[in-house]
Short mmCIF file of C-alpha atoms in Angstrom, two decimals:
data_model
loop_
_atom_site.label_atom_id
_atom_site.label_comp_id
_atom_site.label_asym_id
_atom_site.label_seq_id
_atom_site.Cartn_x
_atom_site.Cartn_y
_atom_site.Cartn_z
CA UNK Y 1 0.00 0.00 0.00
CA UNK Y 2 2.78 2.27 0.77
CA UNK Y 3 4.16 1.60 -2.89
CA UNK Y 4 0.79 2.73 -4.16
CA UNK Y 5 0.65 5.83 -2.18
CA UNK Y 6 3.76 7.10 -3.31
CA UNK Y 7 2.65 6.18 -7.52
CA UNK Y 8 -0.54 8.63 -6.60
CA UNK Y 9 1.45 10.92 -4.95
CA UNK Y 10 3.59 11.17 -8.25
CA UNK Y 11 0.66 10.63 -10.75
CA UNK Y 12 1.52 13.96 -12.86
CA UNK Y 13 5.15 13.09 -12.74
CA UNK Y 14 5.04 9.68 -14.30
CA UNK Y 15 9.00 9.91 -15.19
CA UNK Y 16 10.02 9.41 -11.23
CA UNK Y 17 7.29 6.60 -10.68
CA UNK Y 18 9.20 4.88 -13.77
CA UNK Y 19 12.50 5.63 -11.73
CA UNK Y 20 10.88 4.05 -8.96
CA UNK Y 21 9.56 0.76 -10.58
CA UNK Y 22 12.56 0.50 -12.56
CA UNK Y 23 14.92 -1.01 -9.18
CA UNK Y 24 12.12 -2.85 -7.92
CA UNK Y 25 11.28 -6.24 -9.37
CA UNK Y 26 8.39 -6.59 -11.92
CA UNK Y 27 6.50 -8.86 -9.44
CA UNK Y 28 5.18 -5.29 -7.98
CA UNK Y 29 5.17 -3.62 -11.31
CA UNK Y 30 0.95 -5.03 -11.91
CA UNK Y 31 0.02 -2.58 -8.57
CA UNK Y 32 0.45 0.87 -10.61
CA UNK Y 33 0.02 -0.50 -14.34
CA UNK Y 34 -2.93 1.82 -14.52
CA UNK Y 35 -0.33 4.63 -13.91
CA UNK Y 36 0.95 4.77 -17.31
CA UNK Y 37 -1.96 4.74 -19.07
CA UNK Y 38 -2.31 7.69 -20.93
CA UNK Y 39 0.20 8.98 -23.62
CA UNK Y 40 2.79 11.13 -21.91
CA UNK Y 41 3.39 8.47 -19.29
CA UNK Y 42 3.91 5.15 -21.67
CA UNK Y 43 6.37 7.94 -23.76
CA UNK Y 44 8.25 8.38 -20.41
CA UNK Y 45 8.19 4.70 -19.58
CA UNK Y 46 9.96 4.21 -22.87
CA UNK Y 47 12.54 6.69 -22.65
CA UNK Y 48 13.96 6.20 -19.36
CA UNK Y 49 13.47 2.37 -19.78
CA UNK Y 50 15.81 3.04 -23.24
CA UNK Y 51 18.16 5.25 -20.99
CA UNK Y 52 18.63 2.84 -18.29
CA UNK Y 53 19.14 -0.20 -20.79
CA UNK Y 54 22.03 1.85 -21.97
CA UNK Y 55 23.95 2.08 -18.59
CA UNK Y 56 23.28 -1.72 -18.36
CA UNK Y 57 24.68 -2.88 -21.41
CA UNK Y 58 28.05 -0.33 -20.89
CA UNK Y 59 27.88 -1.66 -17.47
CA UNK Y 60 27.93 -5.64 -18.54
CA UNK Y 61 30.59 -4.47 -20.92
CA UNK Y 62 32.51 -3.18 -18.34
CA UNK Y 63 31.77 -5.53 -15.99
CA UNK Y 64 32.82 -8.37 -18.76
CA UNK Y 65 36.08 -6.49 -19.38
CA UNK Y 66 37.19 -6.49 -15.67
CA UNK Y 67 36.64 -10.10 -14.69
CA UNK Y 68 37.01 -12.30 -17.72
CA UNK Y 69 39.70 -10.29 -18.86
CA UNK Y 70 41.39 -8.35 -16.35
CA UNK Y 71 44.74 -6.45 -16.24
CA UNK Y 72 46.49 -9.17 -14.22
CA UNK Y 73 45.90 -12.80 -13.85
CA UNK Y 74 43.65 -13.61 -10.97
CA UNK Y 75 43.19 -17.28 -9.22
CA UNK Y 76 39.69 -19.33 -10.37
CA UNK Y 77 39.66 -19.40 -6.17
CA UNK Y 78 38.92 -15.69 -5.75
CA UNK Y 79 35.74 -16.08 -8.29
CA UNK Y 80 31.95 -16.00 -6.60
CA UNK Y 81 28.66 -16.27 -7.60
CA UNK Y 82 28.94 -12.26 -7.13
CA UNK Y 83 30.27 -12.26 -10.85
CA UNK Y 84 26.58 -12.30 -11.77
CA UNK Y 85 24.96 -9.57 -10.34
CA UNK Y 86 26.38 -6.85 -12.63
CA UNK Y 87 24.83 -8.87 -15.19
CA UNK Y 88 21.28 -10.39 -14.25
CA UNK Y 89 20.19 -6.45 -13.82
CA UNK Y 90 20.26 -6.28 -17.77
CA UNK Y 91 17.43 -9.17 -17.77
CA UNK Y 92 15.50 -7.46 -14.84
CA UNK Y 93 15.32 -4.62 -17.51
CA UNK Y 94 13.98 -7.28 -19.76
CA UNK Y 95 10.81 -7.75 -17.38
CA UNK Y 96 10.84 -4.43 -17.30
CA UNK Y 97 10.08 -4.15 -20.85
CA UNK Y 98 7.87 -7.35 -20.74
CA UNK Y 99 5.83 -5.53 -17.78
CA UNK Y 100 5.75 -2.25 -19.31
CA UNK Y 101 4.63 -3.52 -23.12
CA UNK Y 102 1.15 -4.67 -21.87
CA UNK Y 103 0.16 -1.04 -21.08
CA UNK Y 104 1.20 0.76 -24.32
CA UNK Y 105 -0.88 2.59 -26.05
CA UNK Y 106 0.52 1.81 -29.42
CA UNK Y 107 0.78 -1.54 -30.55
CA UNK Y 108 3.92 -0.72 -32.52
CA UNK Y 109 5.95 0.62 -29.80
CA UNK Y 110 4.48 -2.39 -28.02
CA UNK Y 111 6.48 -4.32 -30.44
CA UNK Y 112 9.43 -3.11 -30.59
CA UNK Y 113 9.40 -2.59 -26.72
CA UNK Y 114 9.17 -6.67 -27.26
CA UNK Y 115 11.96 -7.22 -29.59
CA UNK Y 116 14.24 -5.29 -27.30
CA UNK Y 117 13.63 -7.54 -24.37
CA UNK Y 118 14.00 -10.64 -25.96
CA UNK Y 119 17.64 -9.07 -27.35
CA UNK Y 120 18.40 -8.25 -23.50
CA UNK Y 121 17.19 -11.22 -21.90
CA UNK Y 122 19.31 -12.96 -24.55
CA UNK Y 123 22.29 -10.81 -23.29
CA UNK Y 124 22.03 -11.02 -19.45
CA UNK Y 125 21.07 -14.99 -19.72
CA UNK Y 126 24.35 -15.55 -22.31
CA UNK Y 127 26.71 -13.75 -19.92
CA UNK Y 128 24.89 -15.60 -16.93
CA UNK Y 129 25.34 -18.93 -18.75
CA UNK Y 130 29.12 -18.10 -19.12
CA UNK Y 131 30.15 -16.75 -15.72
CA UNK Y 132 27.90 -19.92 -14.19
CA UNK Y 133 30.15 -22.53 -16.47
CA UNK Y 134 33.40 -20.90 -14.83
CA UNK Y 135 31.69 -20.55 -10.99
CA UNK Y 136 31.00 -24.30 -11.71
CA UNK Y 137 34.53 -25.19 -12.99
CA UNK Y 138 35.81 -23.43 -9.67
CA UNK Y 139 33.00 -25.44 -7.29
CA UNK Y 140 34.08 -29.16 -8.98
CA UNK Y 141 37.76 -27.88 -8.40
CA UNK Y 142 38.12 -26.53 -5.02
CA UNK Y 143 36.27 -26.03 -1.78
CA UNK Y 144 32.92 -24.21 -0.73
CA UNK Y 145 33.07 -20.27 -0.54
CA UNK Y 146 33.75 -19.43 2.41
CA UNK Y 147 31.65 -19.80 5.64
CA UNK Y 148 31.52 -15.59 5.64
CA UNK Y 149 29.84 -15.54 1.85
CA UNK Y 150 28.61 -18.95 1.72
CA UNK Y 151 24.71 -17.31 1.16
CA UNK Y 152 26.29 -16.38 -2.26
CA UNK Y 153 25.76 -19.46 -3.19
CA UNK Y 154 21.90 -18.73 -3.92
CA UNK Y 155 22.63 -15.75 -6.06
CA UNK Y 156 22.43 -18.37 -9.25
CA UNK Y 157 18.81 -18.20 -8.67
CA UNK Y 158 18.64 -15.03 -9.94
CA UNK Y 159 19.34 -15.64 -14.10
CA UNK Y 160 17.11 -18.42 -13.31
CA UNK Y 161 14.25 -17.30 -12.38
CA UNK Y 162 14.20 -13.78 -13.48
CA UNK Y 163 14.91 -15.40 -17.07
CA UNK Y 164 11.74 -18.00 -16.49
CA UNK Y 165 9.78 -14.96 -15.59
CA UNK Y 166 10.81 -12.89 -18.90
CA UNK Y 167 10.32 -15.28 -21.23
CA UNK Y 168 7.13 -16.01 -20.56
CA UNK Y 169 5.81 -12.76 -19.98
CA UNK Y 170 7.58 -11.64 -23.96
CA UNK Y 171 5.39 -15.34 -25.16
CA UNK Y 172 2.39 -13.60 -23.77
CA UNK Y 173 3.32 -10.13 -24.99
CA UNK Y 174 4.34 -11.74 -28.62
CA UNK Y 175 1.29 -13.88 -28.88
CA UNK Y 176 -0.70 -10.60 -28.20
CA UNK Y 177 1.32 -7.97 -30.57
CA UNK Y 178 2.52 -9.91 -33.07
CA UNK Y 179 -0.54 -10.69 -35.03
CA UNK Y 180 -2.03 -7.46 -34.42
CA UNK Y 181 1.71 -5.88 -36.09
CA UNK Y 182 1.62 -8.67 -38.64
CA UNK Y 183 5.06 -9.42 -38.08
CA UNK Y 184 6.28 -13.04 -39.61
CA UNK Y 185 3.58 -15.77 -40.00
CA UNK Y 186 0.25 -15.29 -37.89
CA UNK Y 187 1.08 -18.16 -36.12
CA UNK Y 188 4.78 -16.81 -34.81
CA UNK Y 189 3.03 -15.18 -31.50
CA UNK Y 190 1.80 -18.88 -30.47
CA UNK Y 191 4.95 -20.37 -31.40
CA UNK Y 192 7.65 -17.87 -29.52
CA UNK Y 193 5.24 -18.16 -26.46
CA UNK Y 194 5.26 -22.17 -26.66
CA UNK Y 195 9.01 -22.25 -26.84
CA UNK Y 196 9.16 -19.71 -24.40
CA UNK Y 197 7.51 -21.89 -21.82
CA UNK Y 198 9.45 -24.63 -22.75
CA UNK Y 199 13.05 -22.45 -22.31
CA UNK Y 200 11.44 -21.33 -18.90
CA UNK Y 201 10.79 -24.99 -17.85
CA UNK Y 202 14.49 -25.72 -18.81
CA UNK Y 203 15.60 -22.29 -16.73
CA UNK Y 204 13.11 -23.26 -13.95
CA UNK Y 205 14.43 -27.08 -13.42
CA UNK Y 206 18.38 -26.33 -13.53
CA UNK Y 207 17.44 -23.27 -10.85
CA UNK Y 208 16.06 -25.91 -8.88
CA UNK Y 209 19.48 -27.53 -8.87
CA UNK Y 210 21.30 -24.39 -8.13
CA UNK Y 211 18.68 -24.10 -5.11
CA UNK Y 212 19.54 -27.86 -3.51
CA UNK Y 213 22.72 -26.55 -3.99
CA UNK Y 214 22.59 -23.76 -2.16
CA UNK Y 215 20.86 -25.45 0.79
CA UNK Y 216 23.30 -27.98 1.26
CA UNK Y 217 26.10 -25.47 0.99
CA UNK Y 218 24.21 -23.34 3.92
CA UNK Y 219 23.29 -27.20 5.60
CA UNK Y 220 27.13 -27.76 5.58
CA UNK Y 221 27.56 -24.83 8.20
CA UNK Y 222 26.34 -25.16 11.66
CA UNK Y 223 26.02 -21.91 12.81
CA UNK Y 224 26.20 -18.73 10.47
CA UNK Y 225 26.85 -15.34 11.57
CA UNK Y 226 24.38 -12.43 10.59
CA UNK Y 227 25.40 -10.24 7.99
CA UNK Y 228 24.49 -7.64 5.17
CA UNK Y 229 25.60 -10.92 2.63
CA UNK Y 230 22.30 -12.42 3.91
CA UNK Y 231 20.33 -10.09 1.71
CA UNK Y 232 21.79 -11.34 -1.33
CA UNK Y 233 19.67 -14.77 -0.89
CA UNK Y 234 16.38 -12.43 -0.72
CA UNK Y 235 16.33 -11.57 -4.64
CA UNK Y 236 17.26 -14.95 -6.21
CA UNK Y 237 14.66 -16.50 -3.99
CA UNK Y 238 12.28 -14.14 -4.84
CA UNK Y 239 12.59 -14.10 -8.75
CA UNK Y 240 12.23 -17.71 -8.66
CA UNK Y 241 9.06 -17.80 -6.55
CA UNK Y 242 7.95 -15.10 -8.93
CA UNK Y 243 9.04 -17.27 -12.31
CA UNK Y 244 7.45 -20.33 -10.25
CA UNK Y 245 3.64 -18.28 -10.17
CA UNK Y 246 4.02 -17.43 -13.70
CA UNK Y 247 4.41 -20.43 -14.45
CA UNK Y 248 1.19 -21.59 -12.08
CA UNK Y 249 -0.88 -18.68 -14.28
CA UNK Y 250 0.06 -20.42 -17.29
CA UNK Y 251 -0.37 -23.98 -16.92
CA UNK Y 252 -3.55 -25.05 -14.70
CA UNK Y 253 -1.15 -27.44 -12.84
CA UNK Y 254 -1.84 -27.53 -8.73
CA UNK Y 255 2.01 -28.75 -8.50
CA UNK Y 256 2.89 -25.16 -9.54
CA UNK Y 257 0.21 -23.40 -7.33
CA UNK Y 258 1.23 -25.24 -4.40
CA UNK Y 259 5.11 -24.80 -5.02
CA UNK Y 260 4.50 -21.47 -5.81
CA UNK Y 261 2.93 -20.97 -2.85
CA UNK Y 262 5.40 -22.53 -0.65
CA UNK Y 263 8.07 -20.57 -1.77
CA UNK Y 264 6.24 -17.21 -1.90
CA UNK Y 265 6.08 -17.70 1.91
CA UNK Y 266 9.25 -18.69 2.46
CA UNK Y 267 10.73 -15.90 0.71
CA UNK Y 268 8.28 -13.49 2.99
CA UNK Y 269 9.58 -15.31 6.19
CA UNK Y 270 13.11 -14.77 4.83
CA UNK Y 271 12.95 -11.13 4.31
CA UNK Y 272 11.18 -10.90 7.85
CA UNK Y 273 14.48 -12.84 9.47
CA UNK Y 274 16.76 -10.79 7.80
CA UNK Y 275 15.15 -7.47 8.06
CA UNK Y 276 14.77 -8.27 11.77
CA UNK Y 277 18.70 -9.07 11.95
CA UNK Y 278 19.70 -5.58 9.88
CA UNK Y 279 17.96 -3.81 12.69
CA UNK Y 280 19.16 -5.33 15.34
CA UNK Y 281 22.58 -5.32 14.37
CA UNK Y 282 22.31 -1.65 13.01
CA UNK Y 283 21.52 -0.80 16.31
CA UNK Y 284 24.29 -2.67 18.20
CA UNK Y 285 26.18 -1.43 15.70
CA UNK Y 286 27.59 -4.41 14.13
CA UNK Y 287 26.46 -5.07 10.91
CA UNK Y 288 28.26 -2.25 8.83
CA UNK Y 289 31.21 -4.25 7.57
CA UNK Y 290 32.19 -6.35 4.42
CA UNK Y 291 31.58 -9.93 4.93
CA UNK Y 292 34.71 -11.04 2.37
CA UNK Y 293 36.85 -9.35 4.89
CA UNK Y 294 35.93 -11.04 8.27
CA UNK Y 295 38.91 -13.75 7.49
CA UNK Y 296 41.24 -11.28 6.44
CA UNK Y 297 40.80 -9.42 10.20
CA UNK Y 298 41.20 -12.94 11.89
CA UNK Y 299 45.01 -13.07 9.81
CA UNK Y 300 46.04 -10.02 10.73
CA UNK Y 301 44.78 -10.45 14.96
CA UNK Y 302 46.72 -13.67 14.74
CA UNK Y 303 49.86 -11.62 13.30
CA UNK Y 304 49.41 -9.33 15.70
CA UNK Y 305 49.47 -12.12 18.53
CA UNK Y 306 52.06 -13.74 17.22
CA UNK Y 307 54.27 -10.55 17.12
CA UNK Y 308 53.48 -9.72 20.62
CA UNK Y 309 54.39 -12.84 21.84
#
C-alpha cells in the first residue's frame, strides 16, 4: 500500500514513478500499471526504460572487461557467484520491458518494446550462462566459498528465475502484438510463447538444482553469523518464486500453485528474518562491515598475537 501511495502521490510526474519501478522487481510492477496509461506516461516509460538499458549494457561491458579479462591474472579461487549480479540487472530490464509492453498505447511501440527484451534477456542470460560454467569449474575444483559468503551461493537463482519470468511474460506479450503488427507468420506469437515456456521450464528445473545446492552449501555450516551478505539470498529467492507463479498462471497445474505458494512464503519469512537481523545489528552497531573481509581481520589479529608474543 505504501508503494501505491507514493505512484498517486507522483501521478503527474510519471518519469520518477518509472525511476521508482525501474529497481524494484516486476513482481510489484501489476500494482500501478494503470499509472501509465495515458500517452505522456507510456512515452516516459519508454525513454527512461531506453536510458537505463544503456547504462546496463556499458555496465555488462565493463563488468565483462574487468573479470574475464582483467589487467592481471587472478586465481579461479577468488571467483563467486557475485560475478553475476552486474549482469542479471540487464534481464531485470527485460521484465521491465515485458511488464511495461502490456500497457502501451501503441501496438507498434508495443512491439518493438518486445523485440528489445527478448535481445536483453538474450544478453544477461548468455553472460549468466558463461560466468555460471566458470563458478562451476571453480565449485568441482576446489572447496565451498567461504563460511563468511557462503549465502552467495543462492545468487544463481537469480538468471534463473528472473529469465523463467521474462520469457514467458515476452510469449504472452508476442502472442498478443505480433498478429495485431503482422510481423512473420500469424502463427509466430503462439509459437515464440510455446518455446518460451518450454526455455522457462528448462531455466526453472536447472534453478532448482542451483537451489539444492545452495541449501546444502548453507546445511554444511552449523552456525552462520548475521550479515548484510544475507540479503543477497532475498532476490534470487524471490525471482524464482515469482518465475514459479508465472508459471502456475500459465499452466492449470496444482504442483505449480502449491510450489508457488510454498516458496512465496518462504521468501516473505526470509525477508522478515533478515530485516529483523539488519535492525538489530544496526543498532548494536555491528552489521556495517564487508563480509569477504571477516577472514582477512582474523590473519592479521593472529599476526598481531604472534608478534606480541
Amino acid at each position: 500500500m505504501a508503494l501505491l501511495d507514493i505512484c498517486l502521490h507522483f501521478r503527474a510526474q510519471p518519469t520518477l514513478v518509472l525511476i521508482l519501478f525501474d529497481h524494484l522487481d516486476p513482481a510489484v510492477h501489476p500494482l500501478a500499471r494503470n499509472l501509465a496509461c495515458d500517452a505522456q506516461a507510456s512515452f516516459s516509460v519508454v525513454i527512461h526504460w531506453d536510458i537505463s538499458n544503456g547504462v546496463r549494457y556499458h555496465r555488462d561491458n565493463d563488468s565483462f572487461e574487468s573479470r574475464m579479462m582483467p589487467e592481471k591474472p587472478s586465481e579461479l579461487t577468488s571467483m563467486s557467484a557475485a560475478w553475476l549480479l552486474p549482469v542479471v540487472s540487464t534481464i531485470v530490464a527485460a521484465a521491465a520491458g515485458a511488464v511495461v509492453a502490456e500497457t502501451l498505447p501503441s501496438p507498434q511501440l508495443s512491439l518493438w518494446t518486445i523485440i528489445a527484451s527478448y535481445i536483453l534477456w538474450g544478453l544477461g542470460l548468455s553472460f549468466s550462462i558463461i560466468i555460471l560454467g566458470v563458478y562451476f569449474g571453480r565449485l568441482a575444483l576446489y572447496r565451498l566459498p567461504p563460511k563468511s559468503i557462503i549465502l552467495s551461493t543462492c545468487i544463481p537463482l537469480g538468471p534463473m528465475g528472473q529469465g523463467g519470468f521474462v520469457i514467458l511474460k515476452l510469449g504472452a506479450g508476442a502472442r498478443k502484438f505480433f498478429p495485431i503488427n503482422n510481423t512473420l507468420d500469424p502463427a509466430a506469437g503462439n509459437v515464440f510463447y510455446s518455446v518460451g515456456f518450454l526455455i522457462a521450464l528448462i531455466l526453472w528445473g536447472f534453478g532448482l538444482l542451483w537451489l539444492c545446492h545452495a541449501i546444502l552449501a548453507i546445511a554444511s555450516h552449523k552456525r552462520l553469523p548475521f550479515s548484510m551478505g544475507w540479503w543477497s539470498s532475498i532476490f534470487p529467492l524471490g525471482v524464482f518464486a515469482n518465475c514459479t507463479i508465472q508459471m502456475s498462471k500459465e499452466m492449470p497445474s496444482q504442483f505449480f500453485k502449491v510450489l508457488s505458494t510454498i516458496l512465496a512464503l518462504c521468501v516473505v519469512i526470509l525477508w522478515i528474518i533478515v530485516s529483523l537481523g539488519t535492525i538489530r545489528g544496526v543498532i548494536s552497531g555491528n552489521i556495517i562491515y564487508a563480509p569477504c573481509l571477516s577472514d582477512l581481520r582474523v590473519k592479521r589479529k593472529k599476526r598481531r598475537i604472534f608478534k606480541s608474543s
